[in-house]
Amino acid sequence: QSALTQPASVSGSPGQSITISCTGTSSDVGGYNYVSWYQQHPGKAPKLMIYEVSNRPSGVPDRFSGSKSGNTASLTISGLQAEDEADYYCSSYTSSSTLDVVFGGGTKLTVL
Amino acid sequence: EVQLVQSGAEVKKPGESLKISCKGSGYSFTSYWIGWVRQMPGKGLEWMGIIYPGDSDTRYSPSFQGQVTISADKSISTAYLQWSSLKASDTAMYYCARRQAVNWFDPWGQGTLVTVSS
């Protein structure tokens, strides 16, 4: 089961905006609006940040937004803050495996 | 409050068996899938499998099929992940998470660290 493709790392300065991409195929990201994003700080459990491409759970700041175009989903964080420094993982429903969910490889966000 | 609470850290020897748990509370345990995720040291998240406690329907990632067993006891709102013969390569943090709708998972358990070493 292939992972979705994310950049290994991205960085930005406080106040700037960054975007993390998540590329899959028409069997996962491109075929369904079922992409979610998770934030993981070191030593902590993952936390849901975005679901169904662009929806934010209650309590997630509106600085976090999600979108999708074709086979690529994106997570954008605007007004970067120091506490946003973490690993970010995308996940998608997939129709190409017995287990219908797949992760991206993860992206390390560094706030400079 | 919806919560998933996992069992504590384990230190085992290669070849030993192990069963770790994930107890749900604050919601109808039988109505939501529970997923298990592996995170090896310094590595990313990997879906291992999911179970629907209502009828024990279980699906595995091809990478983990035959390597682990996922089960649930709905009478005590607990899901399990078990190994019959651990290997050093099973050393990892394991998380459980509740599946919402089609494909988002929330909340997550706090994680169970499994260390396999001779």
Tab-separated table of N, CA, C and O in Angstrom, chain A residues 1 34-36 38 40 43-48 50-52 57 87 89 91-93 97-106, chain B residues 37 39 43-50 59-63 65 93 95 99-111:
chain	number	residue	atom	x	y	z
A	1	GLN	N	0.854	-1.197	0.000
A	1	GLN	CA	0.000	0.000	0.000
A	1	GLN	C	0.883	1.236	0.000
A	1	GLN	O	1.569	1.525	0.973
A	34	TYR	N	-12.198	12.904	0.698
A	34	TYR	CA	-12.005	12.311	2.020
A	34	TYR	C	-10.545	12.420	2.444
A	34	TYR	O	-9.930	11.434	2.847
A	35	VAL	N	-9.991	13.617	2.357
A	35	VAL	CA	-8.631	13.873	2.803
A	35	VAL	C	-8.679	14.535	4.178
A	35	VAL	O	-9.467	15.460	4.394
A	36	SER	N	-7.862	14.050	5.072
A	36	SER	CA	-7.753	14.652	6.396
A	36	SER	C	-6.298	14.961	6.693
A	36	SER	O	-5.388	14.402	6.057
A	38	TYR	N	-3.380	15.765	9.952
A	38	TYR	CA	-3.092	15.591	11.370
A	38	TYR	C	-1.797	16.313	11.709
A	38	TYR	O	-0.835	16.296	10.938
A	40	GLN	N	1.246	16.520	14.583
A	40	GLN	CA	1.865	15.747	15.657
A	40	GLN	C	3.079	16.476	16.201
A	40	GLN	O	4.063	16.649	15.486
A	43	GLY	N	6.591	13.538	20.706
A	43	GLY	CA	6.164	12.822	21.890
A	43	GLY	C	4.673	12.854	22.164
A	43	GLY	O	4.231	12.381	23.222
A	44	LYS	N	3.910	13.391	21.225
A	44	LYS	CA	2.463	13.505	21.420
A	44	LYS	C	1.714	12.685	20.381
A	44	LYS	O	2.248	12.334	19.326
A	45	ALA	N	0.449	12.421	20.676
A	45	ALA	CA	-0.416	11.738	19.720
A	45	ALA	C	-0.819	12.699	18.609
A	45	ALA	O	-0.868	13.921	18.812
A	46	PRO	N	-1.094	12.176	17.426
A	46	PRO	CA	-1.596	13.036	16.346
A	46	PRO	C	-2.900	13.708	16.738
A	46	PRO	O	-3.679	13.180	17.542
A	47	LYS	N	-3.141	14.879	16.137
A	47	LYS	CA	-4.350	15.653	16.370
A	47	LYS	C	-4.979	16.002	15.033
A	47	LYS	O	-4.294	16.488	14.126
A	48	LEU	N	-6.276	15.757	14.906
A	48	LEU	CA	-6.989	16.088	13.677
A	48	LEU	C	-7.059	17.598	13.497
A	48	LEU	O	-7.497	18.315	14.399
A	50	ILE	N	-7.804	18.973	9.911
A	50	ILE	CA	-8.707	19.197	8.776
A	50	ILE	C	-9.329	17.858	8.408
A	50	ILE	O	-8.645	16.826	8.414
A	51	TYR	N	-10.625	17.841	8.093
A	51	TYR	CA	-11.254	16.630	7.594
A	51	TYR	C	-12.076	16.937	6.340
A	51	TYR	O	-12.485	18.071	6.124
A	52	GLU	N	-12.272	15.907	5.558
A	52	GLU	CA	-13.021	16.029	4.300
A	52	GLU	C	-12.540	17.239	3.498
A	52	GLU	O	-13.316	18.108	3.101
A	57	PRO	N	-12.209	20.969	12.506
A	57	PRO	CA	-12.935	20.606	13.730
A	57	PRO	C	-13.009	21.799	14.676
A	57	PRO	O	-12.197	22.729	14.594
A	87	ASP	N	5.122	17.938	13.054
A	87	ASP	CA	4.987	17.095	11.868
A	87	ASP	C	3.523	17.095	11.439
A	87	ASP	O	2.622	17.083	12.284
A	89	TYR	N	0.694	15.197	8.777
A	89	TYR	CA	0.414	14.032	7.957
A	89	TYR	C	-0.938	14.205	7.265
A	89	TYR	O	-1.922	14.595	7.915
A	91	SER	N	-3.978	12.134	5.151
A	91	SER	CA	-4.553	10.799	5.061
A	91	SER	C	-5.714	10.858	4.086
A	91	SER	O	-6.403	11.875	3.989
A	92	SER	N	-5.916	9.792	3.358
A	92	SER	CA	-7.005	9.755	2.393
A	92	SER	C	-7.684	8.407	2.391
A	92	SER	O	-7.060	7.375	2.667
A	93	TYR	N	-8.956	8.428	2.071
A	93	TYR	CA	-9.651	7.198	1.726
A	93	TYR	C	-9.035	6.673	0.435
A	93	TYR	O	-8.645	7.450	-0.435
A	97	SER	N	-7.042	-0.710	-1.913
A	97	SER	CA	-6.462	-1.639	-0.942
A	97	SER	C	-7.553	-2.241	-0.077
A	97	SER	O	-8.640	-1.681	0.047
A	98	THR	N	-7.235	-3.365	0.562
A	98	THR	CA	-8.188	-3.972	1.488
A	98	THR	C	-8.422	-3.081	2.702
A	98	THR	O	-9.495	-3.120	3.306
A	99	LEU	N	-7.417	-2.295	3.059
A	99	LEU	CA	-7.592	-1.278	4.097
A	99	LEU	C	-7.798	0.049	3.381
A	99	LEU	O	-6.920	0.502	2.652
A	100	ASP	N	-8.949	0.660	3.591
A	100	ASP	CA	-9.358	1.778	2.745
A	100	ASP	C	-8.872	3.145	3.196
A	100	ASP	O	-9.500	4.157	2.898
A	101	VAL	N	-7.759	3.170	3.897
A	101	VAL	CA	-7.216	4.437	4.346
A	101	VAL	C	-5.699	4.387	4.246
A	101	VAL	O	-5.087	3.343	4.457
A	102	VAL	N	-5.095	5.523	3.867
A	102	VAL	CA	-3.662	5.580	3.660
A	102	VAL	C	-3.128	6.915	4.171
A	102	VAL	O	-3.840	7.927	4.138
A	103	PHE	N	-1.867	6.912	4.671
A	103	PHE	CA	-1.209	8.131	5.135
A	103	PHE	C	-0.218	8.636	4.108
A	103	PHE	O	0.317	7.876	3.302
A	104	GLY	N	0.099	9.913	4.213
A	104	GLY	CA	1.277	10.451	3.565
A	104	GLY	C	2.491	10.194	4.432
A	104	GLY	O	2.360	9.775	5.593
A	105	GLY	N	3.672	10.448	3.890
A	105	GLY	CA	4.902	10.173	4.612
A	105	GLY	C	5.221	11.162	5.724
A	105	GLY	O	6.111	10.905	6.535
A	106	GLY	N	4.500	12.279	5.746
A	106	GLY	CA	4.710	13.274	6.793
A	106	GLY	C	5.623	14.410	6.352
A	106	GLY	O	6.530	14.216	5.534
B	37	VAL	N	-2.531	2.370	14.515
B	37	VAL	CA	-1.468	3.021	13.755
B	37	VAL	C	-0.121	2.705	14.389
B	37	VAL	O	0.016	2.751	15.613
B	39	GLN	N	3.957	3.741	14.646
B	39	GLN	CA	4.961	4.764	14.395
B	39	GLN	C	6.293	4.259	14.930
B	39	GLN	O	6.539	4.275	16.136
B	43	LYS	N	10.049	7.742	12.628
B	43	LYS	CA	9.399	7.517	11.340
B	43	LYS	C	7.961	8.037	11.325
B	43	LYS	O	7.479	8.580	12.313
B	44	GLY	N	7.298	7.851	10.184
B	44	GLY	CA	5.945	8.352	10.013
B	44	GLY	C	4.877	7.390	10.506
B	44	GLY	O	5.168	6.334	11.059
B	45	LEU	N	3.637	7.804	10.297
B	45	LEU	CA	2.478	7.030	10.728
B	45	LEU	C	2.103	6.006	9.665
B	45	LEU	O	2.130	6.303	8.464
B	46	GLU	N	1.725	4.818	10.124
B	46	GLU	CA	1.313	3.750	9.202
B	46	GLU	C	0.012	3.134	9.720
B	46	GLU	O	-0.033	2.678	10.877
B	47	TRP	N	-1.007	3.086	8.863
B	47	TRP	CA	-2.236	2.394	9.243
B	47	TRP	C	-1.985	0.901	9.257
B	47	TRP	O	-1.455	0.342	8.306
B	48	MET	N	-2.397	0.245	10.350
B	48	MET	CA	-2.234	-1.200	10.461
B	48	MET	C	-3.528	-1.927	10.124
B	48	MET	O	-3.525	-2.947	9.434
B	49	GLY	N	-4.636	-1.429	10.638
B	49	GLY	CA	-5.917	-2.062	10.421
B	49	GLY	C	-7.004	-1.349	11.201
B	49	GLY	O	-6.727	-0.442	11.996
B	50	ILE	N	-8.230	-1.752	10.933
B	50	ILE	CA	-9.368	-1.149	11.615
B	50	ILE	C	-10.366	-2.233	11.988
B	50	ILE	O	-10.430	-3.282	11.341
B	59	ARG	N	-10.369	-5.167	9.095
B	59	ARG	CA	-9.620	-5.043	7.840
B	59	ARG	C	-8.180	-4.685	8.167
B	59	ARG	O	-7.931	-3.854	9.028
B	60	TYR	N	-7.265	-5.293	7.439
B	60	TYR	CA	-5.846	-5.093	7.685
B	60	TYR	C	-5.160	-4.465	6.477
B	60	TYR	O	-5.526	-4.740	5.328
B	61	SER	N	-4.139	-3.669	6.752
B	61	SER	CA	-3.237	-3.263	5.699
B	61	SER	C	-2.489	-4.501	5.210
B	61	SER	O	-2.106	-5.346	6.028
B	62	PRO	N	-2.240	-4.604	3.907
B	62	PRO	CA	-1.475	-5.764	3.419
B	62	PRO	C	-0.135	-5.924	4.133
B	62	PRO	O	0.348	-7.046	4.308
B	63	SER	N	0.450	-4.817	4.573
B	63	SER	CA	1.757	-4.863	5.248
B	63	SER	C	1.680	-5.543	6.609
B	63	SER	O	2.696	-6.006	7.135
B	65	GLN	N	-1.151	-7.697	7.518
B	65	GLN	CA	-1.962	-8.908	7.492
B	65	GLN	C	-1.109	-10.106	7.874
B	65	GLN	O	-0.023	-10.322	7.337
B	93	MET	N	5.829	2.991	18.675
B	93	MET	CA	4.674	3.528	19.376
B	93	MET	C	3.438	3.098	18.588
B	93	MET	O	3.432	3.188	17.353
B	95	TYR	N	-0.735	3.649	18.234
B	95	TYR	CA	-1.875	4.501	18.574
B	95	TYR	C	-3.170	3.854	18.103
B	95	TYR	O	-3.210	3.215	17.044
B	99	ARG	N	-12.650	6.225	14.208
B	99	ARG	CA	-12.954	6.680	12.850
B	99	ARG	C	-14.312	7.373	12.837
B	99	ARG	O	-15.305	6.849	13.322
B	100	GLN	N	-14.306	8.550	12.253
B	100	GLN	CA	-15.542	9.317	12.085
B	100	GLN	C	-15.902	9.306	10.610
B	100	GLN	O	-15.036	9.452	9.770
B	101	ALA	N	-17.144	9.153	10.294
B	101	ALA	CA	-17.622	9.192	8.911
B	101	ALA	C	-16.752	8.268	8.052
B	101	ALA	O	-16.408	7.174	8.456
B	102	VAL	N	-16.359	8.743	6.865
B	102	VAL	CA	-15.610	7.871	5.955
B	102	VAL	C	-14.135	7.793	6.321
B	102	VAL	O	-13.554	6.710	6.393
B	103	ASN	N	-13.507	8.938	6.502
B	103	ASN	CA	-12.060	8.883	6.673
B	103	ASN	C	-11.511	10.047	7.461
B	103	ASN	O	-10.736	10.823	6.949
B	104	TRP	N	-11.963	10.205	8.694
B	104	TRP	CA	-11.171	11.021	9.588
B	104	TRP	C	-11.242	10.415	10.975
B	104	TRP	O	-12.218	9.766	11.326
B	105	PHE	N	-10.150	10.591	11.711
B	105	PHE	CA	-9.975	9.881	12.953
B	105	PHE	C	-9.780	10.869	14.102
B	105	PHE	O	-8.862	11.679	14.095
B	106	ASP	N	-10.683	10.760	15.063
B	106	ASP	CA	-10.655	11.642	16.220
B	106	ASP	C	-11.632	11.108	17.250
B	106	ASP	O	-12.761	10.760	16.888
B	107	PRO	N	-11.208	10.987	18.512
B	107	PRO	CA	-9.892	11.316	19.041
B	107	PRO	C	-8.898	10.176	18.845
B	107	PRO	O	-9.255	9.127	18.297
B	108	TRP	N	-7.690	10.422	19.339
B	108	TRP	CA	-6.639	9.436	19.354
B	108	TRP	C	-6.327	9.051	20.800
B	108	TRP	O	-6.453	9.873	21.710
B	109	GLY	N	-5.877	7.802	20.953
B	109	GLY	CA	-5.362	7.422	22.252
B	109	GLY	C	-3.998	8.063	22.483
B	109	GLY	O	-3.417	8.640	21.557
B	110	GLN	N	-3.499	7.933	23.688
B	110	GLN	CA	-2.238	8.582	24.043
B	110	GLN	C	-1.019	7.821	23.527
B	110	GLN	O	0.099	8.340	23.571
B	111	GLY	N	-1.240	6.608	23.041
B	111	GLY	CA	-0.145	5.809	22.515
B	111	GLY	C	0.369	4.787	23.520
B	111	GLY	O	0.336	5.018	24.728
